[in-house]
Short mmCIF file of C-alpha atoms in Angstrom, two decimals:
data_model
loop_
_atom_site.label_atom_id
_atom_site.label_comp_id
_atom_site.label_asym_id
_atom_site.label_seq_id
_atom_site.Cartn_x
_atom_site.Cartn_y
_atom_site.Cartn_z
CA UNK A 1 -6.14 -14.21 9.62
CA UNK A 2 -7.19 -17.78 9.16
CA UNK A 3 -5.17 -19.87 6.75
CA UNK A 4 -8.50 -20.95 5.23
CA UNK A 5 -9.03 -17.47 3.85
CA UNK A 6 -5.69 -16.66 2.23
CA UNK A 7 -6.77 -18.04 -1.15
CA UNK A 8 -10.16 -16.36 -0.86
CA UNK A 9 -8.68 -12.93 -0.05
CA UNK A 10 -6.05 -13.12 -2.80
CA UNK A 11 -8.83 -14.10 -5.22
CA UNK A 12 -10.91 -11.11 -4.12
CA UNK A 13 -7.90 -8.83 -4.66
CA UNK A 14 -7.40 -10.20 -8.18
CA UNK A 15 -11.11 -9.72 -8.91
CA UNK A 16 -10.81 -6.08 -7.84
CA UNK A 17 -8.05 -5.64 -10.41
CA UNK A 18 -10.32 -6.79 -13.23
CA UNK A 19 -13.40 -5.03 -11.85
CA UNK A 20 -11.73 -1.64 -12.49
CA UNK A 21 -10.13 -2.65 -15.80
CA UNK A 22 -9.36 0.82 -17.19
CA UNK A 23 -8.06 2.32 -13.95
CA UNK A 24 -5.99 -0.76 -13.21
CA UNK A 25 -4.44 -0.69 -16.69
CA UNK A 26 -3.69 3.04 -16.29
CA UNK A 27 -2.08 2.47 -12.89
CA UNK A 28 0.02 -0.40 -14.25
CA UNK A 29 1.07 1.63 -17.32
CA UNK A 30 2.17 4.70 -15.34
CA UNK A 31 4.01 2.70 -12.72
CA UNK A 32 5.66 0.67 -15.47
CA UNK A 33 6.80 3.87 -17.23
CA UNK A 34 8.11 5.11 -13.92
CA UNK A 35 10.14 1.95 -13.39
CA UNK A 36 11.53 2.02 -16.94
CA UNK A 37 12.66 5.63 -16.43
CA UNK A 38 14.18 4.67 -13.08
CA UNK A 39 15.95 1.69 -14.64
CA UNK A 40 17.22 3.69 -17.64
CA UNK A 41 18.63 6.54 -15.59
CA UNK A 42 20.13 4.16 -13.04
CA UNK A 43 21.74 2.17 -15.88
CA UNK A 44 23.09 5.39 -17.38
CA UNK A 45 24.58 6.57 -14.07
CA UNK A 46 26.00 3.14 -13.34
CA UNK A 47 27.75 3.02 -16.72
CA UNK A 48 29.01 6.60 -16.36
CA UNK A 49 30.61 5.61 -13.06
CA UNK A 50 32.18 2.52 -14.58
CA UNK A 51 33.59 4.61 -17.44
CA UNK A 52 34.82 7.27 -15.03
CA UNK A 53 36.79 4.58 -13.26
CA UNK A 54 38.13 3.39 -16.56
CA UNK A 55 39.45 6.83 -17.41
CA UNK A 56 41.13 7.02 -14.08
CA UNK A 57 44.36 7.77 -15.91
CA UNK A 58 43.01 11.27 -16.32
CA UNK A 59 43.25 11.58 -12.58
CA UNK A 60 46.88 12.48 -12.94
CA UNK A 61 48.73 15.70 -12.24
CA UNK A 62 52.19 16.32 -13.67
CA UNK A 63 54.47 18.31 -11.37
CA UNK A 64 57.43 19.87 -13.20
CA UNK A 65 60.46 20.54 -11.04
CA UNK A 66 62.66 23.62 -11.43
CA UNK A 67 65.55 22.84 -13.69
CA UNK A 68 68.11 23.99 -11.17
CA UNK A 69 67.03 21.68 -8.37
CA UNK A 70 69.64 19.16 -7.23
CA UNK A 71 68.88 15.58 -6.10
CA UNK A 72 68.49 16.62 -2.45
CA UNK A 73 65.92 19.24 -3.39
CA UNK A 74 64.01 16.77 -5.61
CA UNK A 75 63.90 14.31 -2.73
CA UNK A 76 62.58 17.08 -0.45
CA UNK A 77 59.83 17.90 -2.99
CA UNK A 78 58.86 14.20 -3.13
CA UNK A 79 58.54 14.06 0.66
CA UNK A 80 56.41 17.22 0.65
CA UNK A 81 54.07 15.80 -2.03
CA UNK A 82 53.71 12.51 -0.17
CA UNK A 83 52.70 14.40 2.96
CA UNK A 84 49.74 16.05 1.19
CA UNK A 85 46.13 14.80 1.42
CA UNK A 86 44.29 13.14 -1.49
CA UNK A 87 47.43 11.50 -2.89
CA UNK A 88 47.00 7.97 -4.21
CA UNK A 89 50.49 7.47 -5.68
CA UNK A 90 53.40 9.35 -7.17
CA UNK A 91 55.94 8.33 -9.82
CA UNK A 92 59.20 10.15 -10.40
CA UNK A 93 60.73 10.50 -13.86
CA UNK A 94 64.19 12.06 -13.93
CA UNK A 95 65.31 14.36 -16.75
CA UNK A 96 67.63 11.58 -18.02
CA UNK A 97 64.78 9.03 -18.08
CA UNK A 98 62.59 11.57 -19.83
CA UNK A 99 65.19 12.08 -22.54
CA UNK A 100 65.55 8.34 -22.94
CA UNK A 101 61.78 8.01 -23.36
CA UNK A 102 61.81 10.75 -25.97
CA UNK A 103 64.59 9.01 -27.84
CA UNK A 104 62.57 5.78 -27.80
CA UNK A 105 59.62 7.67 -29.18
CA UNK A 106 61.72 8.98 -32.08
CA UNK A 107 62.95 5.46 -32.85
CA UNK A 108 65.38 5.44 -35.82
CA UNK A 109 65.60 9.25 -35.74
CA UNK A 110 66.67 9.32 -32.11
CA UNK A 111 70.17 10.41 -33.16
CA UNK A 112 68.91 13.95 -33.47
CA UNK A 113 68.44 14.00 -29.73
CA UNK A 114 71.97 12.81 -28.98
CA UNK A 115 73.06 16.44 -29.08
CA UNK A 116 71.00 17.05 -26.01
CA UNK A 117 72.90 14.53 -23.86
CA UNK A 118 75.34 17.16 -22.68
CA UNK A 119 72.72 19.87 -22.11
CA UNK A 120 69.41 18.07 -21.39
CA UNK A 121 66.60 20.69 -21.47
CA UNK A 122 63.97 18.34 -20.05
CA UNK A 123 62.96 18.77 -16.39
CA UNK A 124 62.51 16.21 -13.63
CA UNK A 125 58.82 15.44 -13.19
CA UNK A 126 56.46 13.76 -10.70
CA UNK A 127 53.28 12.08 -11.94
CA UNK A 128 50.82 12.41 -9.07
CA UNK A 129 47.59 10.37 -9.00
CA UNK A 130 44.92 11.71 -6.71
CA UNK A 131 42.35 9.73 -4.77
CA UNK A 132 39.31 11.96 -5.24
CA UNK A 133 38.34 14.47 -7.91
CA UNK A 134 36.58 16.57 -5.31
CA UNK A 135 39.80 17.87 -3.70
CA UNK A 136 41.83 18.36 -6.89
CA UNK A 137 41.81 22.15 -6.99
CA UNK A 138 43.17 22.28 -3.43
CA UNK A 139 45.82 19.73 -4.29
CA UNK A 140 46.89 21.66 -7.41
CA UNK A 141 47.14 24.83 -5.35
CA UNK A 142 49.29 23.09 -2.73
CA UNK A 143 51.52 21.54 -5.39
CA UNK A 144 52.01 24.89 -7.14
CA UNK A 145 53.19 26.40 -3.88
CA UNK A 146 55.89 23.83 -3.08
CA UNK A 147 59.28 25.40 -3.23
CA UNK A 148 61.17 24.09 -6.27
CA UNK A 149 58.05 23.33 -8.34
CA UNK A 150 58.07 25.19 -11.64
CA UNK A 151 54.68 24.20 -13.04
CA UNK A 152 51.71 21.97 -12.33
CA UNK A 153 49.71 20.51 -15.17
CA UNK A 154 46.56 18.46 -14.77
CA UNK A 155 43.74 16.94 -16.82
CA UNK A 156 41.14 17.07 -14.12
CA UNK A 157 39.04 19.30 -16.40
CA UNK A 158 37.87 16.32 -18.48
CA UNK A 159 37.06 14.21 -15.44
CA UNK A 160 35.33 17.22 -13.94
CA UNK A 161 33.20 17.71 -17.07
CA UNK A 162 32.08 14.08 -16.92
CA UNK A 163 31.30 14.45 -13.22
CA UNK A 164 29.23 17.57 -14.00
CA UNK A 165 27.27 15.72 -16.69
CA UNK A 166 26.65 12.93 -14.19
CA UNK A 167 25.36 15.36 -11.58
CA UNK A 168 23.11 17.08 -14.13
CA UNK A 169 21.67 13.76 -15.24
CA UNK A 170 21.10 12.86 -11.60
CA UNK A 171 19.15 16.07 -10.93
CA UNK A 172 16.91 15.67 -13.99
CA UNK A 173 16.46 12.02 -13.09
CA UNK A 174 15.36 12.71 -9.50
CA UNK A 175 12.91 15.45 -10.54
CA UNK A 176 11.40 13.43 -13.35
CA UNK A 177 11.14 10.34 -11.22
CA UNK A 178 9.48 12.17 -8.32
CA UNK A 179 6.75 13.49 -10.64
CA UNK A 180 6.17 10.06 -12.17
CA UNK A 181 5.95 8.35 -8.80
CA UNK A 182 3.45 10.90 -7.49
CA UNK A 183 1.31 10.41 -10.61
CA UNK A 184 1.44 6.62 -10.35
CA UNK A 185 0.58 6.62 -6.63
CA UNK A 186 -2.32 8.98 -7.40
CA UNK A 187 -3.70 6.64 -10.08
CA UNK A 188 -3.29 3.60 -7.83
CA UNK A 189 -5.17 5.44 -5.05
CA UNK A 190 -8.04 6.11 -7.45
CA UNK A 191 -8.10 2.54 -8.74
CA UNK A 192 -8.34 1.19 -5.20
CA UNK A 193 -10.95 3.79 -4.24
CA UNK A 194 -13.06 2.73 -7.21
CA UNK A 195 -12.91 -0.85 -5.93
CA UNK A 196 -13.85 0.28 -2.42
CA UNK A 197 -16.85 2.15 -3.91
CA UNK A 198 -17.98 -0.79 -6.00
CA UNK A 199 -17.74 -3.07 -2.96
CA UNK A 200 -19.32 -0.70 -0.44
CA UNK A 201 -22.32 -3.01 0.15
CA UNK A 202 -20.02 -5.97 0.74
CA UNK A 203 -17.92 -3.91 3.13
CA UNK A 204 -21.01 -2.81 5.07
CA UNK A 205 -22.22 -6.40 5.46
CA UNK A 206 -18.72 -7.58 6.39
CA UNK A 207 -18.50 -4.90 9.05
CA UNK A 208 -21.89 -5.84 10.53
CA UNK A 209 -21.11 -9.55 10.71
CA UNK A 210 -17.86 -8.81 12.55
CA UNK A 211 -15.14 -9.03 9.92
CA UNK A 212 -11.89 -7.52 11.14
CA UNK A 213 -10.40 -4.50 9.40
CA UNK A 214 -7.51 -6.65 8.26
CA UNK A 215 -9.89 -9.12 6.63
CA UNK A 216 -11.78 -6.32 4.88
CA UNK A 217 -8.65 -4.52 3.70
CA UNK A 218 -6.51 -7.45 2.60
CA UNK A 219 -8.16 -7.73 -0.86
CA UNK A 220 -7.35 -4.04 -1.47
CA UNK A 221 -3.75 -4.53 -0.35
CA UNK A 222 -3.54 -7.53 -2.67
CA UNK A 223 -4.93 -5.41 -5.50
CA UNK A 224 -2.25 -2.74 -4.94
CA UNK A 225 0.47 -5.37 -4.74
CA UNK A 226 -0.74 -7.00 -7.97
CA UNK A 227 -0.70 -3.62 -9.76
CA UNK A 228 2.91 -3.18 -8.60
CA UNK A 229 3.86 -6.72 -9.54
CA UNK A 230 2.42 -6.58 -13.07
CA UNK A 231 3.96 -3.14 -13.64
CA UNK A 232 7.39 -4.32 -12.49
CA UNK A 233 7.40 -7.47 -14.61
CA UNK A 234 6.37 -5.53 -17.74
CA UNK A 235 8.92 -2.82 -16.96
CA UNK A 236 11.63 -5.45 -16.60
CA UNK A 237 10.84 -6.85 -20.06
CA UNK A 238 10.94 -3.40 -21.66
CA UNK A 239 14.12 -2.50 -19.79
CA UNK A 240 15.80 -5.68 -20.97
CA UNK A 241 14.94 -4.91 -24.60
CA UNK A 242 16.01 -1.25 -24.37
CA UNK A 243 19.27 -2.01 -22.60
CA UNK A 244 20.27 -4.69 -25.09
CA UNK A 245 19.41 -2.37 -27.98
CA UNK A 246 21.62 0.40 -26.56
CA UNK A 247 24.35 -2.09 -25.64
CA UNK A 248 24.58 -3.31 -29.24
CA UNK A 249 24.47 0.26 -30.56
CA UNK A 250 27.30 1.41 -28.30
CA UNK A 251 29.50 -1.60 -28.82
CA UNK A 252 29.20 -1.07 -32.59
CA UNK A 253 29.57 2.70 -32.76
CA UNK A 254 31.47 3.82 -29.66
CA UNK A 255 34.01 1.11 -28.96
CA UNK A 256 35.92 3.31 -26.51
CA UNK A 257 32.89 3.32 -24.23
CA UNK A 258 32.28 0.36 -21.96
CA UNK A 259 28.73 -0.78 -21.21
CA UNK A 260 28.02 -3.38 -18.54
CA UNK A 261 26.26 -6.41 -20.11
CA UNK A 262 22.62 -6.75 -19.02
CA UNK A 263 23.30 -10.39 -18.12
CA UNK A 264 25.55 -9.13 -15.32
CA UNK A 265 22.88 -6.94 -13.73
CA UNK A 266 19.51 -8.45 -14.65
CA UNK A 267 18.91 -10.03 -11.23
CA UNK A 268 19.56 -6.75 -9.40
CA UNK A 269 17.24 -4.93 -11.85
CA UNK A 270 14.48 -7.51 -11.41
CA UNK A 271 14.68 -7.44 -7.60
CA UNK A 272 14.72 -3.62 -7.56
CA UNK A 273 11.77 -3.36 -9.97
CA UNK A 274 9.62 -5.88 -8.12
CA UNK A 275 10.55 -4.37 -4.73
CA UNK A 276 9.81 -0.78 -5.76
CA UNK A 277 6.70 -1.75 -7.78
CA UNK A 278 5.15 -3.80 -4.99
CA UNK A 279 5.95 -1.20 -2.32
CA UNK A 280 4.50 1.61 -4.45
CA UNK A 281 1.31 -0.43 -5.04
CA UNK A 282 1.01 -1.20 -1.36
CA UNK A 283 1.65 2.46 -0.45
CA UNK A 284 -1.16 3.54 -2.83
CA UNK A 285 -3.53 1.01 -1.22
CA UNK A 286 -2.66 2.12 2.29
CA UNK A 287 -3.29 5.78 1.46
CA UNK A 288 -6.64 5.10 -0.21
CA UNK A 289 -7.76 2.97 2.75
CA UNK A 290 -6.57 5.35 5.47
CA UNK A 291 -10.00 6.88 6.07
CA UNK A 292 -11.80 3.58 5.68
CA UNK A 293 -9.57 1.78 8.22
CA UNK A 294 -10.40 4.31 10.93
CA UNK A 295 -14.10 3.37 10.90
CA UNK B 1 -28.25 -8.48 28.85
CA UNK B 2 -28.38 -5.13 27.06
CA UNK B 3 -28.28 -2.06 29.27
CA UNK B 4 -28.46 1.62 28.33
CA UNK B 5 -27.76 3.98 31.22
CA UNK B 6 -28.49 7.70 30.81
CA UNK B 7 -27.44 7.58 27.19
CA UNK B 8 -27.28 10.84 25.27
CA UNK B 9 -26.28 11.17 21.67
CA UNK B 10 -25.49 14.50 20.02
CA UNK B 11 -24.28 14.53 16.42
CA UNK B 12 -21.50 16.90 15.31
CA UNK B 13 -24.11 19.20 13.71
CA UNK B 14 -25.66 19.72 17.14
CA UNK B 15 -28.72 17.48 16.69
CA UNK B 16 -29.59 15.69 19.91
CA UNK B 17 -30.85 12.31 18.70
CA UNK B 18 -31.17 10.59 22.08
CA UNK B 19 -31.67 12.22 25.51
CA UNK B 20 -31.16 10.43 28.80
CA UNK B 21 -32.19 7.01 27.52
CA UNK B 22 -32.08 4.19 30.07
CA UNK B 23 -33.34 0.68 29.38
CA UNK B 24 -32.60 -2.96 30.12
CA UNK B 25 -33.26 -5.88 27.81
CA UNK B 26 -32.78 -9.30 29.35
CA UNK B 27 -31.22 -12.25 27.63
CA UNK B 28 -33.84 -14.12 25.58
CA UNK B 29 -36.31 -11.21 25.44
CA UNK B 30 -38.28 -10.23 22.33
CA UNK B 31 -38.55 -6.45 22.11
CA UNK B 32 -40.08 -4.04 19.65
CA UNK B 33 -38.62 -0.57 19.41
CA UNK B 34 -41.13 1.74 17.83
CA UNK B 35 -41.41 5.41 17.11
CA UNK B 36 -42.16 7.90 14.38
CA UNK B 37 -39.55 9.03 11.91
CA UNK B 38 -36.82 11.01 13.71
CA UNK B 39 -37.69 9.49 17.11
CA UNK B 40 -34.17 8.09 17.54
CA UNK B 41 -34.68 4.44 16.46
CA UNK B 42 -31.84 4.51 13.91
CA UNK B 43 -29.50 6.22 16.36
CA UNK B 44 -30.25 3.51 18.91
CA UNK B 45 -29.47 0.88 16.28
CA UNK B 46 -26.18 2.60 15.34
CA UNK B 47 -25.18 2.77 18.99
CA UNK B 48 -25.99 -0.91 19.49
CA UNK B 49 -23.90 -1.83 16.45
CA UNK B 50 -21.17 0.46 17.81
CA UNK B 51 -21.09 2.41 14.57
CA UNK B 52 -21.39 5.50 16.72
CA UNK B 53 -20.21 6.17 20.24
CA UNK B 54 -22.63 7.72 22.71
CA UNK B 55 -21.85 11.29 23.73
CA UNK B 56 -22.73 10.53 27.37
CA UNK B 57 -23.85 7.53 29.40
CA UNK B 58 -22.92 3.88 29.18
CA UNK B 59 -24.09 1.01 27.01
CA UNK B 60 -23.31 -2.55 28.05
CA UNK B 61 -24.03 -5.61 25.93
CA UNK B 62 -23.08 -8.86 27.66
CA UNK B 63 -19.46 -8.52 28.72
CA UNK B 64 -18.83 -5.55 26.44
CA UNK B 65 -18.93 -1.94 27.59
CA UNK B 66 -19.50 -0.03 24.34
CA UNK B 67 -18.30 3.25 25.87
CA UNK B 68 -14.81 1.92 26.49
CA UNK B 69 -14.45 -0.91 23.97
CA UNK B 70 -11.23 -0.77 21.94
CA UNK B 71 -11.60 -0.41 18.16
CA UNK B 72 -9.90 -3.73 17.48
CA UNK B 73 -12.41 -5.51 19.73
CA UNK B 74 -15.47 -4.12 17.93
CA UNK B 75 -15.53 -6.82 15.17
CA UNK B 76 -15.52 -9.52 17.87
CA UNK B 77 -18.39 -7.77 19.67
CA UNK B 78 -20.38 -7.56 16.42
CA UNK B 79 -20.09 -11.33 16.00
CA UNK B 80 -22.52 -11.57 18.93
CA UNK B 81 -25.09 -9.70 16.83
CA UNK B 82 -27.01 -10.65 13.72
CA UNK B 83 -28.52 -7.86 11.66
CA UNK B 84 -31.51 -8.16 9.32
CA UNK B 85 -31.65 -5.15 7.03
CA UNK B 86 -34.71 -3.39 5.73
CA UNK B 87 -33.29 -3.45 2.16
CA UNK B 88 -31.92 -7.01 2.66
CA UNK B 89 -28.41 -6.00 1.48
CA UNK B 90 -28.02 -9.19 -0.56
CA UNK B 91 -25.42 -9.51 -3.32
CA UNK B 92 -27.13 -9.94 -6.66
CA UNK B 93 -24.08 -11.59 -8.22
CA UNK B 94 -23.94 -14.27 -5.51
CA UNK B 95 -26.24 -17.25 -5.11
CA UNK B 96 -28.35 -17.81 -1.97
CA UNK B 97 -25.70 -20.24 -0.70
CA UNK B 98 -22.89 -17.73 -1.37
CA UNK B 99 -24.80 -14.89 0.28
CA UNK B 100 -25.19 -16.90 3.49
CA UNK B 101 -21.67 -18.36 3.45
CA UNK B 102 -20.28 -14.84 2.92
CA UNK B 103 -21.05 -13.99 6.56
CA UNK B 104 -19.05 -17.00 7.73
CA UNK B 105 -16.18 -16.35 5.34
CA UNK B 106 -15.99 -12.75 6.57
CA UNK B 107 -15.07 -13.92 10.06
CA UNK B 108 -12.61 -16.49 8.79
CA UNK B 109 -14.66 -19.66 9.27
CA UNK B 110 -13.08 -22.73 7.65
CA UNK B 111 -14.65 -24.07 4.45
CA UNK B 112 -15.37 -27.43 6.10
CA UNK B 113 -17.59 -25.70 8.70
CA UNK B 114 -19.28 -23.54 6.04
CA UNK B 115 -20.12 -26.66 4.00
CA UNK B 116 -21.90 -28.21 7.00
CA UNK B 117 -23.55 -25.16 8.53
CA UNK B 118 -24.93 -23.26 5.53
CA UNK B 119 -27.19 -26.10 4.24
CA UNK B 120 -28.56 -26.55 7.78
CA UNK B 121 -29.38 -22.84 8.07
CA UNK B 122 -31.01 -22.79 4.63
CA UNK B 123 -33.12 -25.76 5.69
CA UNK B 124 -34.25 -23.92 8.84
CA UNK B 125 -35.54 -21.02 6.74
CA UNK B 126 -37.03 -23.35 4.13
CA UNK B 127 -34.73 -22.28 1.31
CA UNK B 128 -32.84 -25.53 0.69
CA UNK B 129 -34.34 -25.92 -2.76
CA UNK B 130 -33.25 -22.44 -3.79
CA UNK B 131 -29.61 -22.50 -2.71
CA UNK B 132 -28.44 -22.01 -6.30
CA UNK B 133 -30.83 -19.15 -7.06
CA UNK B 134 -29.77 -15.54 -7.31
CA UNK B 135 -31.59 -12.91 -5.21
CA UNK B 136 -33.20 -11.39 -8.30
CA UNK B 137 -34.94 -14.73 -8.90
CA UNK B 138 -36.55 -14.70 -5.42
CA UNK B 139 -39.66 -12.99 -4.01
CA UNK B 140 -39.32 -10.21 -1.41
CA UNK B 141 -40.20 -12.64 1.40
CA UNK B 142 -37.63 -15.15 0.20
CA UNK B 143 -34.98 -12.46 -0.03
CA UNK B 144 -35.71 -11.42 3.53
CA UNK B 145 -35.37 -15.05 4.64
CA UNK B 146 -31.93 -15.17 2.97
CA UNK B 147 -31.05 -11.98 4.83
CA UNK B 148 -32.22 -13.62 8.07
CA UNK B 149 -30.26 -16.80 7.28
CA UNK B 150 -27.14 -14.70 6.79
CA UNK B 151 -27.80 -12.88 10.08
CA UNK B 152 -27.89 -16.14 12.05
CA UNK B 153 -25.04 -17.82 10.12
CA UNK B 154 -22.49 -17.07 12.83
CA UNK B 155 -24.85 -18.14 15.64
CA UNK B 156 -25.27 -14.70 17.26
CA UNK B 157 -26.76 -14.13 20.73
CA UNK B 158 -28.82 -11.16 19.60
CA UNK B 159 -30.77 -10.50 16.39
CA UNK B 160 -31.49 -6.91 15.45
CA UNK B 161 -34.06 -6.55 12.70
CA UNK B 162 -34.31 -3.07 11.20
CA UNK B 163 -37.78 -2.62 9.67
CA UNK B 164 -37.69 -6.28 8.53
CA UNK B 165 -41.17 -6.19 7.02
CA UNK B 166 -41.01 -2.84 5.27
CA UNK B 167 -40.27 -4.29 1.83
CA UNK B 168 -42.30 -7.49 1.87
CA UNK B 169 -46.00 -8.21 1.38
CA UNK B 170 -48.36 -8.72 4.39
CA UNK B 171 -48.54 -12.53 4.29
CA UNK B 172 -44.73 -12.71 4.24
CA UNK B 173 -44.62 -10.37 7.23
CA UNK B 174 -45.98 -13.02 9.57
CA UNK B 175 -43.71 -15.64 8.07
CA UNK B 176 -40.77 -13.40 8.88
CA UNK B 177 -42.08 -12.84 12.41
CA UNK B 178 -42.40 -16.59 12.87
CA UNK B 179 -38.74 -17.00 12.02
CA UNK B 180 -37.81 -14.35 14.59
CA UNK B 181 -40.01 -16.04 17.20
CA UNK B 182 -38.45 -19.40 16.41
CA UNK B 183 -35.01 -17.89 16.94
CA UNK B 184 -36.22 -16.28 20.16
CA UNK B 185 -37.41 -19.64 21.46
CA UNK B 186 -33.83 -20.87 21.30
CA UNK B 187 -33.11 -18.39 24.10
CA UNK B 188 -31.74 -15.65 21.86
CA UNK B 189 -32.57 -11.98 22.21
CA UNK B 190 -34.55 -10.38 19.38
CA UNK B 191 -34.88 -6.63 18.86
CA UNK B 192 -37.22 -5.50 16.10
CA UNK B 193 -37.22 -1.89 15.02
CA UNK B 194 -40.47 -1.10 13.27
CA UNK B 195 -43.30 1.38 12.83
CA UNK B 196 -45.93 -1.24 11.88
CA UNK B 197 -48.62 -1.01 14.55
CA UNK B 198 -50.54 -4.05 13.38
CA UNK B 199 -47.56 -6.29 13.74
CA UNK B 200 -46.66 -5.00 17.20
CA UNK B 201 -50.23 -5.35 18.44
CA UNK B 202 -50.55 -8.86 17.06
CA UNK B 203 -47.49 -10.29 18.81
CA UNK B 204 -48.05 -8.63 22.20
CA UNK B 205 -44.38 -8.51 23.14
CA UNK B 206 -42.50 -5.82 25.04
CA UNK B 207 -42.73 -2.48 23.24
CA UNK B 208 -40.36 0.44 23.82
CA UNK B 209 -41.65 3.63 22.28
CA UNK B 210 -39.28 6.47 21.40
CA UNK B 211 -40.30 10.02 20.72
CA UNK B 212 -37.94 12.92 20.03
CA UNK B 213 -35.01 10.97 21.40
CA UNK B 214 -36.66 9.92 24.68
CA UNK B 215 -38.34 6.73 25.86
CA UNK B 216 -41.98 7.69 26.30
CA UNK B 217 -43.39 4.22 26.90
CA UNK B 218 -42.06 0.77 27.83
CA UNK B 219 -44.81 -1.84 28.12
CA UNK B 220 -44.40 -5.58 28.52
CA UNK B 221 -46.91 -7.56 26.49
CA UNK B 222 -48.34 -4.30 25.44
CA UNK B 223 -49.67 -2.56 22.40
CA UNK B 224 -48.09 0.12 20.30
CA UNK B 225 -48.59 3.64 21.52
CA UNK B 226 -51.49 5.46 19.88
CA UNK B 227 -49.11 8.14 18.62
CA UNK B 228 -47.32 5.62 16.40
#
């Protein structure tokens, strides 16, 4: 393509956008909605992940050792635990340390626990942190079956519930998004087809005078790209407003939840929106021109 | 040179539009192709423009073999042709100047060349004074001259005029023919598809007559067949 025609072809593409005002606006609106939904769900999942990391303390299993175990046996249990998969770290708390911690907790009333010094009822325990939630049930099973272990207690249920919510959100998100993208591509295809129809005489003359397919199709590609570009810029503005609104709401009402500031992610969001918007617009153009380009 | 060799064209619905057509048109010739409706004139035009591919036989135009030409080469082949349409195919929203320059823009000609060439072409068809007019402000003859100007904008070797006088009044018909003759005198090939007997008889050029998809007459300096 000659460099002399770049401006001309981009101008023709922009004209096409205005020529089919209603269809173009519809295509931009649907694609914009699609991007806002994509951005909102992605933001939600991203923040769930961040908060899951923050509640990593829940990823802890307490292994209670049989009261009768001597130091050698406790050491053997520690070695066995360390040899298991999915172990991030373990911390040992002896029965004496546990009693001391309890006394500290009781503060000025700790005297009541002095009676227990001679006959400490507290067990030795291991606090085990696991690497991945996925293998927790196996790990718990293995821990329960170590000789000398009396009981295994874990809080993986809460982490698991959050993980389940995340997976559910993901499924709804993918389904919803797929439908929206199909609808927006369909509308873009029709917008471009309407332009092709309205320019059929021009296309015929161009073909007869020897215009290349690329020259004839570039304005339609430009039109698709512009639809994607406008949709992504509008979606970014809406996303910014929505995110900030939710950020303020959460930081005021749910202080225990952490939400990543939009300022930290705005560039990634903008690049993703423009990339996806432009590619979707271009994809719609290519599909609507498939038949035409074969001529 | 344009050469058709045993060309046969059958459409997907089974209609045989051309049967065993062989002809040669030399460079710089002026040829009328005549025939009644359904004789195969339009099919011949479509084959020449490589809008359709012949079912059998070979068609050669200059260095191009239209039976084997690759799709991406077709636009470059078409730049050797200039087409004058029966319905002019002018853009009502563009001025005369823009209509003519459109043909040059479509093949990526630089603006500097367009600015020099378009006024010269408009002068040659006597439309310099109307370069700012829109087609709806022109007479039928003037519109056809714009269509002709657009056809020669890219300096083609061959002009194909499809019923060029069908939509203009009789006095404009000869004006249009004069333009085609003028172009022919520059050594360019002119093919006129028509069913106007008076015009064909007046110019006494080569006449190829088609009937039911076959060439039934090919006379140099001749008259239109009585069946026309």
